[in-house]
CSV table of N, CA and C in Angstrom, one decimal:
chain,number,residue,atom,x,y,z
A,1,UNK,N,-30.9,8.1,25.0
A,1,UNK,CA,-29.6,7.5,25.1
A,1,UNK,C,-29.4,7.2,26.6
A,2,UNK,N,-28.9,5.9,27.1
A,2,UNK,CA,-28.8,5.2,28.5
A,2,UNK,C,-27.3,6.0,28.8
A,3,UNK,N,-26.6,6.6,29.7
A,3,UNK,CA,-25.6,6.9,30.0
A,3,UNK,C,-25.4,5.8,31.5
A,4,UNK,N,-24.3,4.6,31.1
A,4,UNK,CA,-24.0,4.6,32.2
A,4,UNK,C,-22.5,4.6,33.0
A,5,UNK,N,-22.7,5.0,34.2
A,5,UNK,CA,-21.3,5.3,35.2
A,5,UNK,C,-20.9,4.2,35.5
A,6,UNK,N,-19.2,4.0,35.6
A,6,UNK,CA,-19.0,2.8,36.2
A,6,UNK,C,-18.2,3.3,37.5
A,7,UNK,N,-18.7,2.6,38.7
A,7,UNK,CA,-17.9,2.8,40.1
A,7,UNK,C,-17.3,1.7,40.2
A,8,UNK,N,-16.4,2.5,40.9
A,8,UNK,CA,-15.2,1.9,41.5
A,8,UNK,C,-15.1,2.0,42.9
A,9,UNK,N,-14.8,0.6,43.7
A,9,UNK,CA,-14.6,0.4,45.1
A,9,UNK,C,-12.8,0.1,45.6
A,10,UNK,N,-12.4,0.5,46.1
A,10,UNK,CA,-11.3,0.5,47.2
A,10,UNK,C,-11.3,-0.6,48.0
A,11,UNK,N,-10.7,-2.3,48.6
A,11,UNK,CA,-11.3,-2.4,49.5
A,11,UNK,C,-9.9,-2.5,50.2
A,12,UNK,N,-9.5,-3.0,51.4
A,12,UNK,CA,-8.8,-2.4,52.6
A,12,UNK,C,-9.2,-4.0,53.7
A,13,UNK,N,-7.7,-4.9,53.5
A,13,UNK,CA,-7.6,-5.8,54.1
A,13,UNK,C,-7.4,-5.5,55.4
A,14,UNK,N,-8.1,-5.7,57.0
A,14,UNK,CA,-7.8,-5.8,58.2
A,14,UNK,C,-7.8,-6.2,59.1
A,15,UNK,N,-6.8,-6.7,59.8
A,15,UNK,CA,-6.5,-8.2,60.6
A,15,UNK,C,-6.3,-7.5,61.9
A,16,UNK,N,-7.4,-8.6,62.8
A,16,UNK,CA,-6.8,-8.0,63.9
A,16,UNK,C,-5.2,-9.0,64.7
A,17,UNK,N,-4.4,-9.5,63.8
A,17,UNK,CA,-3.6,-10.0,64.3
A,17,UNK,C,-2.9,-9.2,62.9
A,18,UNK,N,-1.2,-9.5,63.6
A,18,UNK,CA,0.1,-8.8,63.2
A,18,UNK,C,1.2,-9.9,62.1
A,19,UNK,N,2.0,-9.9,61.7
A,19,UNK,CA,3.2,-10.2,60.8
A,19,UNK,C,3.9,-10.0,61.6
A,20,UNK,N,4.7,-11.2,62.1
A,20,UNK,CA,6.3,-11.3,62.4
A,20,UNK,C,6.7,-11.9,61.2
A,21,UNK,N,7.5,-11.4,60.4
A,21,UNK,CA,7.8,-11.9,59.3
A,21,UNK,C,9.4,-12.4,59.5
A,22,UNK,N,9.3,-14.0,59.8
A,22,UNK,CA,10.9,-14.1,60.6
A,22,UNK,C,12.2,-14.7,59.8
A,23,UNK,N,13.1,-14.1,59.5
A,23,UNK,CA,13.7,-14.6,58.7
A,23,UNK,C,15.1,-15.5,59.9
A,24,UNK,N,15.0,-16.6,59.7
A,24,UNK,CA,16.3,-17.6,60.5
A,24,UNK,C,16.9,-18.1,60.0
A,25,UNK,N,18.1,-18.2,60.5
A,25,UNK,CA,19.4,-18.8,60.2
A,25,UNK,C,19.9,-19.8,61.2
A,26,UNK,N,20.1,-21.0,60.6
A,26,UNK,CA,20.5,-22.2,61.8
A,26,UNK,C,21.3,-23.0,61.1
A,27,UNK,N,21.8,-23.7,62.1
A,27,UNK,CA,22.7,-24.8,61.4
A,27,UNK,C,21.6,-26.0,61.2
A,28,UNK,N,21.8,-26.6,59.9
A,28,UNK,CA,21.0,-28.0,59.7
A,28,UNK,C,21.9,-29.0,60.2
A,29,UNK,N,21.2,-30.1,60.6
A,29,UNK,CA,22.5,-31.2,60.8
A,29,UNK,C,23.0,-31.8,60.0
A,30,UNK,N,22.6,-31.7,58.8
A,30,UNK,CA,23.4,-32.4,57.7
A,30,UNK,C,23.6,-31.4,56.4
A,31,UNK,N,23.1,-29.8,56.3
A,31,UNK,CA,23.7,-29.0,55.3
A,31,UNK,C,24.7,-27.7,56.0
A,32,UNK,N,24.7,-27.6,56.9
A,32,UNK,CA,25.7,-26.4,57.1
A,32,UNK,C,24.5,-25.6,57.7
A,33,UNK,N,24.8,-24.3,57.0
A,33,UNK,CA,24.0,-23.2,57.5
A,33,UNK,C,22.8,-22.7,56.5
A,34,UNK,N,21.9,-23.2,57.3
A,34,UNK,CA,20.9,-23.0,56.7
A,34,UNK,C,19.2,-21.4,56.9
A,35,UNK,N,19.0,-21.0,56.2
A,35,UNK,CA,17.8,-20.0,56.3
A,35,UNK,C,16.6,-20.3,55.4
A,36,UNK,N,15.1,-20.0,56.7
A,36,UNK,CA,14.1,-20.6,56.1
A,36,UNK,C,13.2,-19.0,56.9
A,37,UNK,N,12.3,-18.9,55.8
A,37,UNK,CA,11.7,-17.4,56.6
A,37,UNK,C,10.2,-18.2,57.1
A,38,UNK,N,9.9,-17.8,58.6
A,38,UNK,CA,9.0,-18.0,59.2
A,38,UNK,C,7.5,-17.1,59.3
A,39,UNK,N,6.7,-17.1,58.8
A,39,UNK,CA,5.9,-15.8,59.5
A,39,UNK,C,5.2,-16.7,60.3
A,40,UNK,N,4.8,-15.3,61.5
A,40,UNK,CA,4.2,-15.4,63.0
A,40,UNK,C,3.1,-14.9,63.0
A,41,UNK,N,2.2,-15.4,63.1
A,41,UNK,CA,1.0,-14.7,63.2
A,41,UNK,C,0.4,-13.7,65.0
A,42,UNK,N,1.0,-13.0,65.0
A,42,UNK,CA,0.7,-12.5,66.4
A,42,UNK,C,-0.4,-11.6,67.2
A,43,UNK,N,-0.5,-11.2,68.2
A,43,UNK,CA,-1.2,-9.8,68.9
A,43,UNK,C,-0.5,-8.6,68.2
A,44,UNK,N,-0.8,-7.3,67.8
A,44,UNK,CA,-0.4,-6.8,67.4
A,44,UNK,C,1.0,-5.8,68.2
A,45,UNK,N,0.2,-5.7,69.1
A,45,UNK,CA,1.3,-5.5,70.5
A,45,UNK,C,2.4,-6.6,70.7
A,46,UNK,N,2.9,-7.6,70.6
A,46,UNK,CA,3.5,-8.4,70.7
A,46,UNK,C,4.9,-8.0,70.5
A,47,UNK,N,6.1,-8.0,71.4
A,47,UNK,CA,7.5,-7.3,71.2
A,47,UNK,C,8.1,-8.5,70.3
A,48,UNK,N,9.3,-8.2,69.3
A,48,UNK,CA,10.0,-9.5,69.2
A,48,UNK,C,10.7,-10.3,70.1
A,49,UNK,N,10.9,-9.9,71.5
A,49,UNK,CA,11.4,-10.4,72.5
A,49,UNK,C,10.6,-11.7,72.7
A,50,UNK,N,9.3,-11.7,72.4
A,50,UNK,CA,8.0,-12.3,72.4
A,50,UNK,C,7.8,-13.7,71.3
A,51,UNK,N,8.5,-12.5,69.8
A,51,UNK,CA,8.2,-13.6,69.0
A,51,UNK,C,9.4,-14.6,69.3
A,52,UNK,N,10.3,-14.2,69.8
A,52,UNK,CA,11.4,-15.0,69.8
A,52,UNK,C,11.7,-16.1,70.7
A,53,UNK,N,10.5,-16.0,72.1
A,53,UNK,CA,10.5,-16.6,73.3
A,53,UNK,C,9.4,-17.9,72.2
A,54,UNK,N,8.6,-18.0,71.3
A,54,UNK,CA,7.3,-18.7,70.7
A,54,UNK,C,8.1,-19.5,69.7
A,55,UNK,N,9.5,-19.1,68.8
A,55,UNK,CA,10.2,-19.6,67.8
A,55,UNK,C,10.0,-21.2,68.6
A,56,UNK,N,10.6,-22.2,67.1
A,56,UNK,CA,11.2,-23.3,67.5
A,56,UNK,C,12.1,-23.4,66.0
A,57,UNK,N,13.4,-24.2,66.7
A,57,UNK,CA,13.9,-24.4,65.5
A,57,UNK,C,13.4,-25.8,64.6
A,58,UNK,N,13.8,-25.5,63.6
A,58,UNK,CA,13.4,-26.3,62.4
A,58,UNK,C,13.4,-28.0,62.3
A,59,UNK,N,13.0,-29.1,61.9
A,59,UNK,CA,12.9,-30.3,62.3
A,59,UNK,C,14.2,-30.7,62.3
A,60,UNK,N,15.1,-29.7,60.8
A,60,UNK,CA,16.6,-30.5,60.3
A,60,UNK,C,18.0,-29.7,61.1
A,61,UNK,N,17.3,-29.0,62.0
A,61,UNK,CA,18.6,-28.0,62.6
A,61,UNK,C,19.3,-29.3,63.8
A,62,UNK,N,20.4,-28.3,64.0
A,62,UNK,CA,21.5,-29.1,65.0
A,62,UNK,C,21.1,-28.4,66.3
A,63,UNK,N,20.5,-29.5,67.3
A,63,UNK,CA,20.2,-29.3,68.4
A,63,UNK,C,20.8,-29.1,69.9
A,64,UNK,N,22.4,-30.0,69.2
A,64,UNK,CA,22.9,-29.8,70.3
A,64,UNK,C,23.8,-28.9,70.7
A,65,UNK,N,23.8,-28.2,71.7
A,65,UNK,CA,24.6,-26.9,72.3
A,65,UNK,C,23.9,-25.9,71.3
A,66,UNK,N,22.4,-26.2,71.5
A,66,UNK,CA,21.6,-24.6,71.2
A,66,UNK,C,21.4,-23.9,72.6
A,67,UNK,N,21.6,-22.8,72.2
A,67,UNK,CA,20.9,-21.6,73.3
A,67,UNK,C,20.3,-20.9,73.2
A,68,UNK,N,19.6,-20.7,72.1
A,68,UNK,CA,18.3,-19.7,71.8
A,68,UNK,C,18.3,-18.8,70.7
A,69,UNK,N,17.9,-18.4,70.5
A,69,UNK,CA,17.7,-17.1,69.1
A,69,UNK,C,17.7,-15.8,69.8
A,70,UNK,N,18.4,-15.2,69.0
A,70,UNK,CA,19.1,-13.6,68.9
A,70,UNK,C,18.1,-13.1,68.1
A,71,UNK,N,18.3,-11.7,68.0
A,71,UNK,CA,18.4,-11.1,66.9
A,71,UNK,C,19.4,-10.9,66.4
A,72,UNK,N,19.3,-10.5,64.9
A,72,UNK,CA,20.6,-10.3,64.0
A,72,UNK,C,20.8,-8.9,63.8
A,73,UNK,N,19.4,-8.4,64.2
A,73,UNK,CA,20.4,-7.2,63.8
A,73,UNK,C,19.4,-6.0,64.8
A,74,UNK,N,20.0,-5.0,65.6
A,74,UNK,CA,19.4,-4.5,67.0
A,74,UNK,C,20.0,-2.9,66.6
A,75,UNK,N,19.0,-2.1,66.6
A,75,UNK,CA,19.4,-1.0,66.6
A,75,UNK,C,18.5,0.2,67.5
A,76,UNK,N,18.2,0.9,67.5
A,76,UNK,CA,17.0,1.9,68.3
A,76,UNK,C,15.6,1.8,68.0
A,77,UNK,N,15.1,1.3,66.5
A,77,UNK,CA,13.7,1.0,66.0
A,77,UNK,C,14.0,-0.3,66.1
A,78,UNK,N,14.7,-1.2,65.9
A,78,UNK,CA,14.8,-2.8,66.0
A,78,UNK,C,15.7,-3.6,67.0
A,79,UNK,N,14.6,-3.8,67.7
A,79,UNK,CA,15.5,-4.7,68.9
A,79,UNK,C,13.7,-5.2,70.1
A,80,UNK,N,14.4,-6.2,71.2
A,80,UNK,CA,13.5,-6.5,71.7
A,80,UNK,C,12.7,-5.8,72.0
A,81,UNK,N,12.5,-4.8,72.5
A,81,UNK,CA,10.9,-4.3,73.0
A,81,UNK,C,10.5,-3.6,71.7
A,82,UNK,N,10.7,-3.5,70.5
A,82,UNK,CA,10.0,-3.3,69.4
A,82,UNK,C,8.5,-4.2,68.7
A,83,UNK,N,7.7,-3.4,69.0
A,83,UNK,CA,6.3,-4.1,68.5
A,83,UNK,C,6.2,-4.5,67.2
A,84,UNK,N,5.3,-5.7,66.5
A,84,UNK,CA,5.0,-5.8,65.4
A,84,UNK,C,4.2,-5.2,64.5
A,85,UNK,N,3.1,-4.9,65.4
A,85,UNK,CA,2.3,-3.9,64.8
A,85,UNK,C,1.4,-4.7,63.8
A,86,UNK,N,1.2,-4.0,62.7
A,86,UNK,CA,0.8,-4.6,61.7
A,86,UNK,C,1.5,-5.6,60.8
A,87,UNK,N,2.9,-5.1,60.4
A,87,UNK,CA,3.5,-6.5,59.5
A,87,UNK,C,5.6,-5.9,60.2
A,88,UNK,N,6.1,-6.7,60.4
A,88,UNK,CA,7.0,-6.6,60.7
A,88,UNK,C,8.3,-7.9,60.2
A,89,UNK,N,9.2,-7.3,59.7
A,89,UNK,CA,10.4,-8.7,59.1
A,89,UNK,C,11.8,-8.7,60.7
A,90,UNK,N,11.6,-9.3,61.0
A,90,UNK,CA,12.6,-10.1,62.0
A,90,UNK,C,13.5,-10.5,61.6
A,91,UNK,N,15.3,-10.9,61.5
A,91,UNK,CA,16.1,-11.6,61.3
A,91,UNK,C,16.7,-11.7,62.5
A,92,UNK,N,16.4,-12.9,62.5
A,92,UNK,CA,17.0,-14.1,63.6
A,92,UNK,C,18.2,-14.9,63.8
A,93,UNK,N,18.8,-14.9,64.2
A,93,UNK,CA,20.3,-16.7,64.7
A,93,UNK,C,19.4,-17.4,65.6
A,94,UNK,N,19.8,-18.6,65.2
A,94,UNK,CA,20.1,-19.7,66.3
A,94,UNK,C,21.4,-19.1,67.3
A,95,UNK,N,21.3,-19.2,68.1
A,95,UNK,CA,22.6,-19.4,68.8
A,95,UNK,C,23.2,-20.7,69.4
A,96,UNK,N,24.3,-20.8,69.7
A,96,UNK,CA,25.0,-21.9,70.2
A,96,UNK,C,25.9,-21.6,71.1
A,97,UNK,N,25.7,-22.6,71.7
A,97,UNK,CA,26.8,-22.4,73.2
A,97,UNK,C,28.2,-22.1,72.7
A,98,UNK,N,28.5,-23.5,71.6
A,98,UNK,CA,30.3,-23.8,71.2
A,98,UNK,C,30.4,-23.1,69.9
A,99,UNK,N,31.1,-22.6,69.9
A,99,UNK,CA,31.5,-22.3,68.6
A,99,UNK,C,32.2,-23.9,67.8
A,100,UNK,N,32.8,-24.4,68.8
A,100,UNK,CA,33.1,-25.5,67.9
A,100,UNK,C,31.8,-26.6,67.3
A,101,UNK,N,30.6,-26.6,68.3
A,101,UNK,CA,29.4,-27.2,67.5
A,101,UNK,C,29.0,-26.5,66.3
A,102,UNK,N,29.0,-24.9,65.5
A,102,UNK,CA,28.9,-24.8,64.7
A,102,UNK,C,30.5,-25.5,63.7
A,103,UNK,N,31.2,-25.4,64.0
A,103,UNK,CA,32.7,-25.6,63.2
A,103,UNK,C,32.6,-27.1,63.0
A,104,UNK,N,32.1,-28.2,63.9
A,104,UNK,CA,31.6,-29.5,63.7
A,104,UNK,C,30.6,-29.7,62.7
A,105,UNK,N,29.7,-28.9,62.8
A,105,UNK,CA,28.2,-29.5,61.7
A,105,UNK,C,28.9,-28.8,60.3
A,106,UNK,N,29.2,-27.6,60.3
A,106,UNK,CA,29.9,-27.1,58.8
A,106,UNK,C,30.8,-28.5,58.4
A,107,UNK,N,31.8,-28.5,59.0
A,107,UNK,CA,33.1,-29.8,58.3
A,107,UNK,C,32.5,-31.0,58.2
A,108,UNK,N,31.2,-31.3,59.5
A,108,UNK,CA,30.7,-32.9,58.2
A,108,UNK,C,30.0,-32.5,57.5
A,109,UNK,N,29.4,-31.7,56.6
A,109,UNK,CA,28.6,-31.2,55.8
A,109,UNK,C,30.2,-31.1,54.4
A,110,UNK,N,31.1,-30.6,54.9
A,110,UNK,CA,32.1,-29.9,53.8
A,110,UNK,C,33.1,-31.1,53.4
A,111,UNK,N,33.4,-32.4,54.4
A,111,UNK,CA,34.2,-33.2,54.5
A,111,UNK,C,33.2,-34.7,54.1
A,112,UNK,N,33.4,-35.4,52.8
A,112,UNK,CA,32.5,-37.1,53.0
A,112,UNK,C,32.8,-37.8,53.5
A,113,UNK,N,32.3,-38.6,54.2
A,113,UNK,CA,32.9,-39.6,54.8
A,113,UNK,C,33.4,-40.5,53.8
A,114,UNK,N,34.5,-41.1,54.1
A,114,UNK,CA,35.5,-42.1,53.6
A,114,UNK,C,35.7,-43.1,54.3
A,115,UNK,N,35.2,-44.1,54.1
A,115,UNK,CA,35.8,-45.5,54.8
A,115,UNK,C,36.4,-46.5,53.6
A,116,UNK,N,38.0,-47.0,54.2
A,116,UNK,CA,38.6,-47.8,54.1
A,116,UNK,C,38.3,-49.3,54.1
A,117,UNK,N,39.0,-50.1,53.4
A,117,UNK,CA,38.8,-51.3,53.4
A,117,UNK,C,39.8,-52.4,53.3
């Protein structure tokens, strides 16, 4: 009588590049406020300071009176000089100079235009 064993293998994905896994928030220029998640493929050492200096905003965002991307949310493990490492989730803003350029792209997004005749 044949006895046979069946093995079993383990295998173990490893990359020598990192996950910024970026989640953004922007104004689109014609829906309001919009979020689309980015992943970054980076150095593993890479700070988010880093992934944030590499962002670009999205084709449909509102460009004008941008100032760059924040973080959303900064604490003692999460904030700029924090590495990616192996896989890491980011949440990001756009930022903007005016607050009224966000308050402008929301109201023609919320308001249709109406023309008279």
């Amino acid at each position: 009588m044949r006895s046979e064993s069946a093995e079993s293998f383990d295998f173990y994905a490893s990359y020598d590049k990192g996950c910024a896994n970026v989640s953004l928030s922007y104004l689109s220029k014609n829906d309001g406020i919009k979020s689309v998640n980015l992943p970054q493929f980076v150095d593993k050492e890479t700070t988010f300071q880093e992934v944030l200096n590499i962002l670009e905003l999205p084709e449909d965002a509102q460009t004008e009176d941008f100032e760059g991307f924040k973080l959303a949310h900064i604490n003692d493990y999460h904030n700029e000089n924090t590495q990616v490492d192996e896989l890491a989730s980011i949440y990001v803003t756009a930022s903007y100079v005016s607050l009224m350029t966000a308050i402008e792209s929301i109201s023609q997004v919320l308001t249709p235009n109406t023309m008279s005749t």
